[in-house]
């Protein structure tokens, strides 16, 4: 016996988690058609309940045209003209606002008070509760806007046709009044404007006080004028200082020239010409020069500022200080008033030298005064620069507060004027159609009834989808084997129902199918030897009258073709039949396949029952012990296992050794050469279900083919995948057979073989 040839599974182009296609939806619909029909009938019942439970209603309708809204009073804008608001092209601007007004509870309460709660509630059991009446008014009111239109369609439904028209007519009148009262808004913002104006006034007064305090601390009146005057004064003083420095340098050069020409004696004469000490004379000349400079500065500032300006006051203070120093020197040294520093009757050269010395001294005193003035003016400029940012911020705040105060004051005054003159808005809303006579509404409950019908159908479809895709993940169709297991499917055996007391009248066999009747009838079944399995049940053998015989023959042809195209000519060929669980139809399929193979020619077929989990190990058939596998192969007792032409049935249990109730893989390997030398063409093994404790997965590698029987609608997808994985671990050539397949889809819509 040659090694098994691997089976090449047909390529299936499917995703790991296949989606739904038309065939899946069709199968799901027809499989759960009764559930879907039941849910749909529930929806029909709910729709009928709504129709017969509610009393008939009458509807009346009216139409309102919204052309524009003219606003004469701008509330929060600064425009002076009126604003005209028109509905936008999609009707989502003012029309939606009007719809909200129409459907508001306040408007419904006003209508209920106007019509009378008793009249509204007369058809609903009576009563005088205005809130309940308003609720029924809102429930019966329908407001719609036709496409590309600025017309509002208003409908009202009520069991009483007279009340329906009266309520709608009152609703329109009340709506127009409420529309005007809402949009005119008289007195709504008046308190707000007054409050804001008061707050701005208080904030403006506080800002003014802070500005005055900062200006007083800085000694300025106007920030811009003080800044400009300080900069101009500083520039002038620096210019005078530069000019004085140049003149001093010039006079010093002239003095040096005179000193060189006159000599030392003349200089001594000039120096001694005065009896006043030199340092006192220098202080006196400096005081006189400062006094003259300050008086000239005062004259210049008086041309630009008033007498009370801080600059004028500061210069006058400096004049007083210089005059005080001068008078103090004159009181301490009276000779300063009569004795000149340079004598008048001096010689010519001596007079020139004295004048030059006096000029140099006066220029030096002037430079000292200018330096002091520059320092004071710079200090004033720094003080102004320090308060400038805060003053600028306060002035900007004052300007903003003044502008806001003017706006709020003007708006408040305008609102008061408009309130005294009349309404604040002019609306242009017209009644295009007055309330029509009330008519019977046949479409009142069309929407809820349609929802019930659609909901029932949708519930049925959702239930079918949940049962099919979420809670019932079992293999049902051949396409499920291709998608989930990716195995070649040899044949799909349909589910055959029991009919009377024919072939299915006996108890079900352990393989899941009904027992197969034996030929002859009326007890003829006892004439054909039927081997028994180790579990006590009969090992069924197919007959010509078996309803499953066509599918057994089809499976036989597929297997023979499979071996022929792969040039597998060795004998015997080992074929194992197994499943994922009990009752999948393995024994029936193995017996039917063995019987069908035994009729193909002169070849012999051996059917081996590997289900030896029962307690007994010795069985008898027609008074003869059932031959075991070891005895049929090793001891040449195959004729004892013959039950029909070319068909032998044995058990895997040993008849002479009760301590070895099953064939172990090692012992089975020892039997392979003897099987090769036997007279059989095919050996069919009825294997137990694939699990972690059975020998199926361990012996599958010795087989030329393993048929895994999948029971439709019972074998789960995960269970089948795990069983396939166990078989693949032993390198078995696995093919699939779908058993008990149910066809729910009509034949004309079926897409499967």
PDB file of C-alpha atoms in Angstrom, residues 616-621 624-626:
ATOM      1  CA  UNK A 616     -18.906  -6.427  25.877  1.00  0.00           C
ATOM      2  CA  UNK A 617     -16.265  -7.660  23.491  1.00  0.00           C
ATOM      3  CA  UNK A 618     -17.956 -10.800  22.148  1.00  0.00           C
ATOM      4  CA  UNK A 619     -20.993 -10.636  19.812  1.00  0.00           C
ATOM      5  CA  UNK A 620     -22.908 -13.290  17.894  1.00  0.00           C
ATOM      6  CA  UNK A 621     -24.905 -13.146  14.648  1.00  0.00           C
ATOM      7  CA  UNK A 624     -22.034 -17.510  15.071  1.00  0.00           C
ATOM      8  CA  UNK A 625     -19.613 -15.186  16.806  1.00  0.00           C
ATOM      9  CA  UNK A 626     -18.899 -11.945  14.934  1.00  0.00           C
TER      10      UNK A 626
END
